[in-house]
Tab-separated table of C-alpha atoms and ligand atoms in Angstrom:
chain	number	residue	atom	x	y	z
A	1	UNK	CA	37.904	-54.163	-47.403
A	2	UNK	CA	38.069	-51.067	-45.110
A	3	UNK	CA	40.277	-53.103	-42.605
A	4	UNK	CA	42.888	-53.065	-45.692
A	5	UNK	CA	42.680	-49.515	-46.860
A	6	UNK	CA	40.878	-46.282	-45.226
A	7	UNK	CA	42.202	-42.828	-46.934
A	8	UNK	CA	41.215	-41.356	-43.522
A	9	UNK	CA	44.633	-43.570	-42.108
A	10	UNK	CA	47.290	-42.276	-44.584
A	11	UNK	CA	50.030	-39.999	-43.939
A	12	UNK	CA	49.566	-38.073	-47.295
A	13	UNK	CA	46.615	-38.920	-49.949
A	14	UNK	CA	45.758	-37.295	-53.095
A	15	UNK	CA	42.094	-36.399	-53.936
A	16	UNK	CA	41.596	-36.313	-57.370
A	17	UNK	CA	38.359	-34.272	-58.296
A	18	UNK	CA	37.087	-34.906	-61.762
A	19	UNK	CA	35.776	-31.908	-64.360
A	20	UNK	CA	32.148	-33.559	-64.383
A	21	UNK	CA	31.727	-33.341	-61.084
A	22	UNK	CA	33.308	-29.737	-60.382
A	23	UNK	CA	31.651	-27.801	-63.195
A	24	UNK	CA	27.588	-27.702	-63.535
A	25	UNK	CA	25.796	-27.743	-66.660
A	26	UNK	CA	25.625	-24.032	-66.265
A	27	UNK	CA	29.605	-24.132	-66.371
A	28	UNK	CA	29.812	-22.739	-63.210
A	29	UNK	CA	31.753	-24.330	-60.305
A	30	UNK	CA	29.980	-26.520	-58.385
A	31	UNK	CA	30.571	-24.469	-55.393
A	32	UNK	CA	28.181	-26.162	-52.227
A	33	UNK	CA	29.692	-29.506	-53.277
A	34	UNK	CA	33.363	-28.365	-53.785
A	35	UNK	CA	32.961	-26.630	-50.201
A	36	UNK	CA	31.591	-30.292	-48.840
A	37	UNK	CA	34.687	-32.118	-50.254
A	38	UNK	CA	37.470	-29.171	-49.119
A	39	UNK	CA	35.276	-29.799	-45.362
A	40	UNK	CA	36.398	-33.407	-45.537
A	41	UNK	CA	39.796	-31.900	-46.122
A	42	UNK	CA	39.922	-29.824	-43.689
A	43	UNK	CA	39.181	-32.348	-41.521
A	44	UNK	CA	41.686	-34.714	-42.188
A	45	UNK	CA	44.235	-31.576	-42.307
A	46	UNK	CA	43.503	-31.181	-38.794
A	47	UNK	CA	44.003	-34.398	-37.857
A	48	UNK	CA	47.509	-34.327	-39.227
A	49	UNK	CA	47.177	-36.053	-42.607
A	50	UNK	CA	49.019	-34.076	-45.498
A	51	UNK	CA	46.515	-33.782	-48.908
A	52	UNK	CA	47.679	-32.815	-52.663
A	53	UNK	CA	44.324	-32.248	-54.449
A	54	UNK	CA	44.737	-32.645	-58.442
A	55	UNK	CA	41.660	-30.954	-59.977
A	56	UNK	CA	40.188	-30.796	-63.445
A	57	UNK	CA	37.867	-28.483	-64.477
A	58	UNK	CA	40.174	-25.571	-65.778
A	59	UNK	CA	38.892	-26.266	-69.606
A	60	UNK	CA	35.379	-26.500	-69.247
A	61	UNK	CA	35.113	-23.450	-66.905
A	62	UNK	CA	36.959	-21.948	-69.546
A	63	UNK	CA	35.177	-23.244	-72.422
A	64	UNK	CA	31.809	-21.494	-71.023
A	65	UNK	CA	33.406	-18.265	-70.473
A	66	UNK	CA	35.401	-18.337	-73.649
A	67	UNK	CA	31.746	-19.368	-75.290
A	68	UNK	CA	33.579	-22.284	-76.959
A	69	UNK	CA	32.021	-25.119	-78.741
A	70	UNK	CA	32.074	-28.853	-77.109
A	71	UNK	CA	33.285	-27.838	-73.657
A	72	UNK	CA	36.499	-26.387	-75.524
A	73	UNK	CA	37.173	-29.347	-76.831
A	74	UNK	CA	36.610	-28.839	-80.604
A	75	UNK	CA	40.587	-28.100	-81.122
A	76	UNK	CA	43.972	-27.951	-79.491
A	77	UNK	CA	43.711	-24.081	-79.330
A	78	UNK	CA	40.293	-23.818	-78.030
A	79	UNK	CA	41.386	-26.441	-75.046
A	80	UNK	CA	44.556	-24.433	-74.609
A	81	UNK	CA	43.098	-21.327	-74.127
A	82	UNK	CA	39.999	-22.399	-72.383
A	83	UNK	CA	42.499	-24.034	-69.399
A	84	UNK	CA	44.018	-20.649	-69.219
A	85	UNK	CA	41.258	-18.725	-68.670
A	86	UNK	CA	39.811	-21.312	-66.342
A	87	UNK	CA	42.199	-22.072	-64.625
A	88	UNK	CA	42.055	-18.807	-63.025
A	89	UNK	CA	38.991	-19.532	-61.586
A	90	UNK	CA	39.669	-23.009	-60.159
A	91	UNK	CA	42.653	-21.376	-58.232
A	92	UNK	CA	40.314	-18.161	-56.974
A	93	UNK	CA	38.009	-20.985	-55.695
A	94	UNK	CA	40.239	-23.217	-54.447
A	95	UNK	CA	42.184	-19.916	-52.244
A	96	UNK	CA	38.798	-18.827	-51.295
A	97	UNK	CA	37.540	-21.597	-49.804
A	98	UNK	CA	40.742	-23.575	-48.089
A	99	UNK	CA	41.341	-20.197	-46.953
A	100	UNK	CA	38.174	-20.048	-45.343
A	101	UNK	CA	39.718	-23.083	-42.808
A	102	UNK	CA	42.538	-20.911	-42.406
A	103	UNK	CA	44.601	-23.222	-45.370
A	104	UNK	CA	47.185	-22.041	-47.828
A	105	UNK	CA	46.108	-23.230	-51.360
A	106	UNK	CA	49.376	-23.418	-53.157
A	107	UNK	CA	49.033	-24.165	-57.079
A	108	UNK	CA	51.512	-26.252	-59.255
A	109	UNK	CA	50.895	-26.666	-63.030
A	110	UNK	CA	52.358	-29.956	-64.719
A	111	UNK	CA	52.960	-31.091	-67.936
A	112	UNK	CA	53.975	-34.852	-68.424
A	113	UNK	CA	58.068	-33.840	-68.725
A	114	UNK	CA	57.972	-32.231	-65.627
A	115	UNK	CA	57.361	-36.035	-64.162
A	116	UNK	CA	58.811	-37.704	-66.736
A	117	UNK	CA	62.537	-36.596	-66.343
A	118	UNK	CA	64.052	-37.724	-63.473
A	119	UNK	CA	65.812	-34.136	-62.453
A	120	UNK	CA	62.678	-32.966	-62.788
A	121	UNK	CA	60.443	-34.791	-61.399
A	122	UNK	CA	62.959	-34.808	-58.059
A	123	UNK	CA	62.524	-31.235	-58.281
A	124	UNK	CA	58.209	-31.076	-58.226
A	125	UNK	CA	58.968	-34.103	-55.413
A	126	UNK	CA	60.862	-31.407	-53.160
A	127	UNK	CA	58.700	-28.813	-53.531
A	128	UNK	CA	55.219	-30.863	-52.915
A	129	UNK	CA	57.226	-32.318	-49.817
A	130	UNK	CA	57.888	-28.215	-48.990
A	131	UNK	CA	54.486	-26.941	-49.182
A	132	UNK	CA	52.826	-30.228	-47.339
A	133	UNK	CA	55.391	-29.902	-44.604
A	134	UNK	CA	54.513	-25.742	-44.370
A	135	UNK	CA	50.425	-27.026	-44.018
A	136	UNK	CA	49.703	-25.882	-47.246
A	137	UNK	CA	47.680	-28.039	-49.648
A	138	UNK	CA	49.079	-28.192	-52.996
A	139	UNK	CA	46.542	-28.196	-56.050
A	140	UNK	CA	47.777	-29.421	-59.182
A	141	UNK	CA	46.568	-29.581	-63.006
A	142	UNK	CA	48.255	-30.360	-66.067
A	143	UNK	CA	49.609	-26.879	-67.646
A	144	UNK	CA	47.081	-27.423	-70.567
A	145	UNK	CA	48.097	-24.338	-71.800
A	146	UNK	CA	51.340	-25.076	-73.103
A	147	UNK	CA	51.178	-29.083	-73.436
A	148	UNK	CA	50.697	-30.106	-77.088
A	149	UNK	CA	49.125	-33.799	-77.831
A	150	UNK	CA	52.645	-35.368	-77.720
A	151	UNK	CA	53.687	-33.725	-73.955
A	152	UNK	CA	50.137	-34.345	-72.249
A	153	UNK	CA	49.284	-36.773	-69.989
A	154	UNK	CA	46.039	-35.937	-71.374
A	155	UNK	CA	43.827	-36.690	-68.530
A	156	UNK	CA	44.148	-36.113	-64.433
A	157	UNK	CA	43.911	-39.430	-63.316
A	158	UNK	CA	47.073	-40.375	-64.511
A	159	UNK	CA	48.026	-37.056	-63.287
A	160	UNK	CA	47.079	-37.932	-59.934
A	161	UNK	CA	49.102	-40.933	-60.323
A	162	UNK	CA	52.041	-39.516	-60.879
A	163	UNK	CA	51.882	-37.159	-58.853
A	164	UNK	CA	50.926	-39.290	-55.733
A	165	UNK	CA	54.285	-41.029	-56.215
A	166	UNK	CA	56.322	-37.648	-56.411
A	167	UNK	CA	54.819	-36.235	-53.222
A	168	UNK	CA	55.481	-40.106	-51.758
A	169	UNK	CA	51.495	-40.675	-50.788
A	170	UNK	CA	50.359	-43.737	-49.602
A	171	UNK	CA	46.694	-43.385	-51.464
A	172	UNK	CA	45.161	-41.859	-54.089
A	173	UNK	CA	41.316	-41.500	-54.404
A	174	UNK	CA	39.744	-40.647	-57.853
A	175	UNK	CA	36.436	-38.964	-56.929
A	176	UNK	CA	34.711	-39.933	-59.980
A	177	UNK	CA	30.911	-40.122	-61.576
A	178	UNK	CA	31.171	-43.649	-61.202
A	179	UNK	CA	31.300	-45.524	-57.965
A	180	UNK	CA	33.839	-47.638	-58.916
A	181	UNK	CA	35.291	-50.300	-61.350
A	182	UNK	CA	32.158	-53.174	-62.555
A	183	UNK	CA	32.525	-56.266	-64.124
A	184	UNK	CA	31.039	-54.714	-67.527
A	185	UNK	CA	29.573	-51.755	-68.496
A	186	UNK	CA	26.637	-50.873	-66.256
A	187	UNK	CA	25.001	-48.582	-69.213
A	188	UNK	CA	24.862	-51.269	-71.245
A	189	UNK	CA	25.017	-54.588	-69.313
A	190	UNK	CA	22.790	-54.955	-66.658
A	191	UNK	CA	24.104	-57.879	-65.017
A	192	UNK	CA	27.393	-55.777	-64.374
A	193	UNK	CA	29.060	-55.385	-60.754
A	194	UNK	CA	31.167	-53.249	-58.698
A	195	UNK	CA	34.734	-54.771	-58.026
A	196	UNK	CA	35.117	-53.504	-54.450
A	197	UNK	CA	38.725	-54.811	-54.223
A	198	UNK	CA	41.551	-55.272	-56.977
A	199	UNK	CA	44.188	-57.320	-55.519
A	200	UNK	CA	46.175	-58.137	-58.670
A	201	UNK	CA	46.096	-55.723	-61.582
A	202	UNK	CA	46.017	-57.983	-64.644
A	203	UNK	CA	44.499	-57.926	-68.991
A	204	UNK	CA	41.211	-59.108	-66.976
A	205	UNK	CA	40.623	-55.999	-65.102
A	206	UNK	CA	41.625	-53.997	-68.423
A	207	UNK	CA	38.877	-55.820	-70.370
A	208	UNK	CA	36.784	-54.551	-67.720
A	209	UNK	CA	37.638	-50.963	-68.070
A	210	UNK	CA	35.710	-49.252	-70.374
A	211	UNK	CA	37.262	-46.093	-72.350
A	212	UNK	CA	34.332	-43.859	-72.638
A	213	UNK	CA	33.752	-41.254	-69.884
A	214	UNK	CA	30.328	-40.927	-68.050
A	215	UNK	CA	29.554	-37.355	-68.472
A	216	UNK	CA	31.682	-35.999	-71.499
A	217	UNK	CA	33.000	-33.264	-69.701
A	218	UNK	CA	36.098	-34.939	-68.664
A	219	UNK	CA	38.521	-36.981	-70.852
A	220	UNK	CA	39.553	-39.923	-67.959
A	221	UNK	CA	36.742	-42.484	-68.031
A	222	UNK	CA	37.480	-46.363	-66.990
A	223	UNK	CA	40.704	-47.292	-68.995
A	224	UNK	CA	42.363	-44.378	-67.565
A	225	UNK	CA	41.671	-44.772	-63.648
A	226	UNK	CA	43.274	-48.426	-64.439
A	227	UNK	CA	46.606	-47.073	-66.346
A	228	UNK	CA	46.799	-45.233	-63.088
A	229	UNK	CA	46.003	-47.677	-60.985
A	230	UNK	CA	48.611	-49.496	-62.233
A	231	UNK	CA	51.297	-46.674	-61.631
A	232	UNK	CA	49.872	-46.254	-57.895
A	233	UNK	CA	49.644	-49.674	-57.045
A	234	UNK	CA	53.719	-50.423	-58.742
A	235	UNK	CA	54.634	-47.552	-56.598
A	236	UNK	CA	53.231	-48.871	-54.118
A	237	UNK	CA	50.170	-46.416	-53.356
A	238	UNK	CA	46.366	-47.632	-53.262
A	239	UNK	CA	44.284	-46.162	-55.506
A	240	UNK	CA	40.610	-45.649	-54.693
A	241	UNK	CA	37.770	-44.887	-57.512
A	242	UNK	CA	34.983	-43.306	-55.046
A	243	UNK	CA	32.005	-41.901	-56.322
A	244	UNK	CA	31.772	-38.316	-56.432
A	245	UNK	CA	28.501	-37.070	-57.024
A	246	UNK	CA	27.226	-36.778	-53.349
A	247	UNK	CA	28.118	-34.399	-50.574
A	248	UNK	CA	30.897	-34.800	-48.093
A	249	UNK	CA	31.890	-38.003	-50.909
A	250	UNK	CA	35.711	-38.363	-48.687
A	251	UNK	CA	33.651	-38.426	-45.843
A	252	UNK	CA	31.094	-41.043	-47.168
A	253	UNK	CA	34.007	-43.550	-48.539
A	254	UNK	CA	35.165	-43.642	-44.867
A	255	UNK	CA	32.492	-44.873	-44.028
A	256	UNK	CA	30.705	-47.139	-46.258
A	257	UNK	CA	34.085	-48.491	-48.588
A	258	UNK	CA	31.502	-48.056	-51.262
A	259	UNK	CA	34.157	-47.977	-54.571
A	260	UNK	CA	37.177	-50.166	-55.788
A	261	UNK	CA	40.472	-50.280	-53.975
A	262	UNK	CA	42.888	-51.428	-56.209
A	263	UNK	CA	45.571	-52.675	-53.519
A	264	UNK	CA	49.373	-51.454	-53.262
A	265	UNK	CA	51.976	-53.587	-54.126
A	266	UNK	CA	55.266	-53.784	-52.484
A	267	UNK	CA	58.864	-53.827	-52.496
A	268	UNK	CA	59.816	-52.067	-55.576
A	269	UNK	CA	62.778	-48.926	-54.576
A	270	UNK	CA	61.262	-45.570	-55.451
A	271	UNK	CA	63.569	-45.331	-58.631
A	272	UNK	CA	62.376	-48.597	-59.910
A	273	UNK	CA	58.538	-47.694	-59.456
A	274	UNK	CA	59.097	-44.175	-60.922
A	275	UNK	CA	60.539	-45.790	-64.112
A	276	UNK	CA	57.809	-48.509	-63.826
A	277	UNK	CA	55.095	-45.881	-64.246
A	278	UNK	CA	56.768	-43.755	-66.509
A	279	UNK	CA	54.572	-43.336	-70.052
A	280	UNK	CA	57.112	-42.180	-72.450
A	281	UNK	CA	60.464	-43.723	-73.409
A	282	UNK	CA	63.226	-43.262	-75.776
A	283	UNK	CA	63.978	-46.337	-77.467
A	284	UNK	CA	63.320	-50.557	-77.154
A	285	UNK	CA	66.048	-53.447	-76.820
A	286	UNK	CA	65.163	-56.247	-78.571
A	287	UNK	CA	66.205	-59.118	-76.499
A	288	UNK	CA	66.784	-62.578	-77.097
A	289	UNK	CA	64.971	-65.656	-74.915
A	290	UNK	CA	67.875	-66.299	-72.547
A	291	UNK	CA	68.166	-62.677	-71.692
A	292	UNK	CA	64.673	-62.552	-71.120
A	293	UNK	CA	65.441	-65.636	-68.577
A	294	UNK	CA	68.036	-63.820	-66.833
A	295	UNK	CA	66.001	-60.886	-66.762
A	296	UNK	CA	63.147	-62.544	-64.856
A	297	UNK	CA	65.340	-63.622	-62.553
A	298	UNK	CA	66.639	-61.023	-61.208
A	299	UNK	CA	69.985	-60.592	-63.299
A	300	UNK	CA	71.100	-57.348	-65.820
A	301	UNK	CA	70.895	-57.158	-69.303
A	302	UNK	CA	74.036	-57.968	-70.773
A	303	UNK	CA	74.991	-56.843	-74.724
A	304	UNK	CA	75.391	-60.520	-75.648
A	305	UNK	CA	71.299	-61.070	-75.341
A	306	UNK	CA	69.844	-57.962	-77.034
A	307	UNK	CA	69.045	-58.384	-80.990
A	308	UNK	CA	67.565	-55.235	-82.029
A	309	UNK	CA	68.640	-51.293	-80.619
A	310	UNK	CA	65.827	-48.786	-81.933
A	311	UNK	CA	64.854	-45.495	-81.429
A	312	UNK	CA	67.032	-42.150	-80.310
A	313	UNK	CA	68.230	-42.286	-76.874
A	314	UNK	CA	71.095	-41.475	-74.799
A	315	UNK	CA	72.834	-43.317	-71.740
A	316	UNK	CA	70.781	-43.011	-69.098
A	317	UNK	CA	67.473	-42.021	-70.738
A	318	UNK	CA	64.478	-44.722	-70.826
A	319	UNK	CA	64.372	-47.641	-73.102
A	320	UNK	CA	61.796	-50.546	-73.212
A	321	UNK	CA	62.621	-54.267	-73.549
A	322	UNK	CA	61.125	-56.613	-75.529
A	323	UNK	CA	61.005	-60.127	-76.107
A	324	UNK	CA	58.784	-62.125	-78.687
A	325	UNK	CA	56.856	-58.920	-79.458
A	326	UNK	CA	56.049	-58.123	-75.522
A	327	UNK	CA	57.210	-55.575	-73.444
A	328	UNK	CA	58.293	-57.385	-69.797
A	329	UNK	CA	60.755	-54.474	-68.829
A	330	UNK	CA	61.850	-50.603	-68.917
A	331	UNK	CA	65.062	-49.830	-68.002
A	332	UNK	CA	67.828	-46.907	-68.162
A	333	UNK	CA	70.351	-47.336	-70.795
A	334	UNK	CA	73.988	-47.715	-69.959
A	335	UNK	CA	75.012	-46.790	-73.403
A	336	UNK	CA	73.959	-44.126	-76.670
A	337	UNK	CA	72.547	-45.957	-79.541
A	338	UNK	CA	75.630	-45.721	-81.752
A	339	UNK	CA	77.692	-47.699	-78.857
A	340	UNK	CA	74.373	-49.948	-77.634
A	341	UNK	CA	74.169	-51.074	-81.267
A	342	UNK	CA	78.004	-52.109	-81.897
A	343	UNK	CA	77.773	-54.392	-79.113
A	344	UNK	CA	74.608	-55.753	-78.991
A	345	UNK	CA	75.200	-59.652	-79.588
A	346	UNK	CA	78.656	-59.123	-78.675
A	347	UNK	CA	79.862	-61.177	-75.274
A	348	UNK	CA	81.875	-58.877	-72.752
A	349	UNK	CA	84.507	-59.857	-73.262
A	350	UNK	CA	84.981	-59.142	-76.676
A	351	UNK	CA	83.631	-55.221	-76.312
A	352	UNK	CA	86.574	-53.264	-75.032
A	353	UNK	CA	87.867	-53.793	-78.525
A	354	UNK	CA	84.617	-52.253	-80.610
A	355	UNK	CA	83.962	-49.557	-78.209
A	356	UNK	CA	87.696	-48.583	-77.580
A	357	UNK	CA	87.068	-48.536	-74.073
A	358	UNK	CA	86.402	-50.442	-71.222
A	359	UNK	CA	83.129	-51.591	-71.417
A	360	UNK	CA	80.259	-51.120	-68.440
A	361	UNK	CA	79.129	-54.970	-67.103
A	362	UNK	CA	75.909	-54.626	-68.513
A	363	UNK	CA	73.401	-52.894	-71.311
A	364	UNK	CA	70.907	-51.877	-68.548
A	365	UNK	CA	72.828	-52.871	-65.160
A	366	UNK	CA	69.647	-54.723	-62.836
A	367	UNK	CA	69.254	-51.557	-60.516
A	368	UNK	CA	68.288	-49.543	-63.154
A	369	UNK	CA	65.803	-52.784	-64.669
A	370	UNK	CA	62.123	-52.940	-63.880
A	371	UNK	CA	60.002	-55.993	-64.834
A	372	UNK	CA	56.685	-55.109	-65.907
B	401	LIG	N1	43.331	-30.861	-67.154
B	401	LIG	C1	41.979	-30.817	-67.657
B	401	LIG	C2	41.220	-29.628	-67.088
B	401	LIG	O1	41.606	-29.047	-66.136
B	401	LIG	C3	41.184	-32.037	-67.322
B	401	LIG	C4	41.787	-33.354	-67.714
B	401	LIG	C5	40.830	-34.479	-67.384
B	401	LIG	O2	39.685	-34.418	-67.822
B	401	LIG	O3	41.211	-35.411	-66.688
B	401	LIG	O4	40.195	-29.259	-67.577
């Protein structure tokens, strides 16, 4: 599957770099390795291509210095103080070692509203495209420090994802301690196999995913490399789960397409895919079956179709739609709940009058509509 996908061909890629395979048991950076995968880098920046590494690691470099029980995972605090003092460290080693190729290390620290709001998010998209274009190569974590339960993304693969679409990559690759995505769970089933390629994204490959994580250390394992496969993939990005745990491992994916490519779809506008992989919203439409008919093909959501308005949210923030208990879209709402619920079931023509203005000509007009 090489002739479809080879990280070594993009533009711009984002290496992911998991927490198990950065920190040691010793809780020490894995230093000789890390040096073998920023070599591979180096490489590639040489030849041109533009890399945003997302690392983990900050909390259980942290947790060892901080002498915190379970890898400084025992409590929201302990994690929150463990990434700061860890963090710290990751960006010494990171400066210290691109700098030894003569790169600029440049760190940005995330949390999931930076990504999440659309001002924002254009705002981390300009300044990755700044520091790739100066040669620098941009290392991002979540801001664990500050991000309570309800703001984190919680783990760096989805990170990665989201981030991959803000700096406009063309690939991500997860190096992971797995080699890729099997049929089962290889711990457990024996008759389990890899998936090398993942050409459509659908509840099959989820039952596949498994949600525990290898090593502990980390809090990704299988289920999240799919949620963000399914972000890269909608925003059209490949994502690659390569396995980690040897030397030179961007080096050895080149050449042996040992992992799972899950494969970029296309056509979606870079709006559309940013609301597509979007993880929070602000409110659902409850739609009826003909809207959901229009919706599919292709048309906006009009008042007269939508049955239900919940939640707190504002024109123009996120909303999801659903239809016989599914989700099938996210869009941006035209209207504020107070107005969204007078004239939902109401035909158009019959809205200037509730509203007391001049209605829009739709709920969620179709350019602001993704199908999911
Ligand atoms: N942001 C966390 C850290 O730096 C890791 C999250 C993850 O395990 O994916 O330690």
């Amino acid at each position: 599957m090489s002739a479809r996908f080879s990280p070594a061909a993009c533009a711009r890629l984002v290496v992911k770099i998991g927490s198990s395979l950065l920190v040691g048991s010793d809780g020490q950076v894995r230093r000789d390795w890390l040096a073998s995968v920023l070599d591979d880098i180096a490489i590639r920046r040489a030849a041109g291509q533009q890399v945003v590494i997302v690392s983990s690691g900050a909390i259980a470099l942290g947790a060892r210095r901080l002498k915190l029980p379970k890898g400084g995972r025992a409590s929201l605090e302990d994690a929150q103080a463990a990434a700061a003092c860890g963090q710290i460290v990751l960006a010494r080693t990171y400066a210290e070692l691109l700098g030894g190729h003569g790169i600029e290390a440049a760190q940005i620290l995330l949390t999931l509203g930076d990504l999440e709001d659309r001002r924002r998010y254009l705002n981390v998209a300009a300044t990755l495209d700044r520091l790739l274009s100066l040669g620098a190569v941009p290392v991002l974590n979540e801001n664990d420090s500050v991000a309570t339960a309800e703001i984190r993304f919680g783990d760096n693969d989805r990170l990665a994802a989201r981030a991959g679409q803000a700096a406009g990559a063309n690939a991500v690759v997860l190096l992971s301690d797995i080699d890729g995505l099997y049929s089962g769970n290889p711990s457990r089933d024996p008759s389990a196999v890899l998936i090398p390629v993942v050409e459509r994204l659908d509840v099959t490959i989820d039952a596949m995913a498994d949600a525990r994580s290898g090593s502990g250390l980390g809090s990704g394992g299988m289920a999240a490399k799919v949620q963000a496969a399914r972000i890269a993939v909608q925003a059209g990005m490949h994502l690659a789960i390569a396995d980690g745990r040897v030397d030179h491992p961007l080096a050895r994916f080149d050449a042996t397409s040992h992992g799972t490519v899950f494969v970029a779809e296309g056509g979606t506008s870079p709006r559309k895919s940013w609301l597509a992989g979007r993880l929070t919203v602000a409110g659902r439409l409850t739609i009826d079956a003909g809207a959901a008919k229009a919706l599919k093909s292709g048309k906006s959501l009009l008042a007269a179709g939508v049955t239900t308005v919940s939640g707190k949210f504002a024109r123009g923030d996120a909303v999801e739609i659903v239809t016989d208990g599914a989700v099938i879209a996210r869009g941006l709402a035209g209207y504020d709940v107070p107005d969204a619920t007078a004239i939902a079931g109401v035909r158009n023509d019959a809205q200037a009058a509730i509203l007391g203005y001049a209605p829009r000509s739709a709920m969620i007009h179709r350019d602001h509509l993704v199908l999911l």
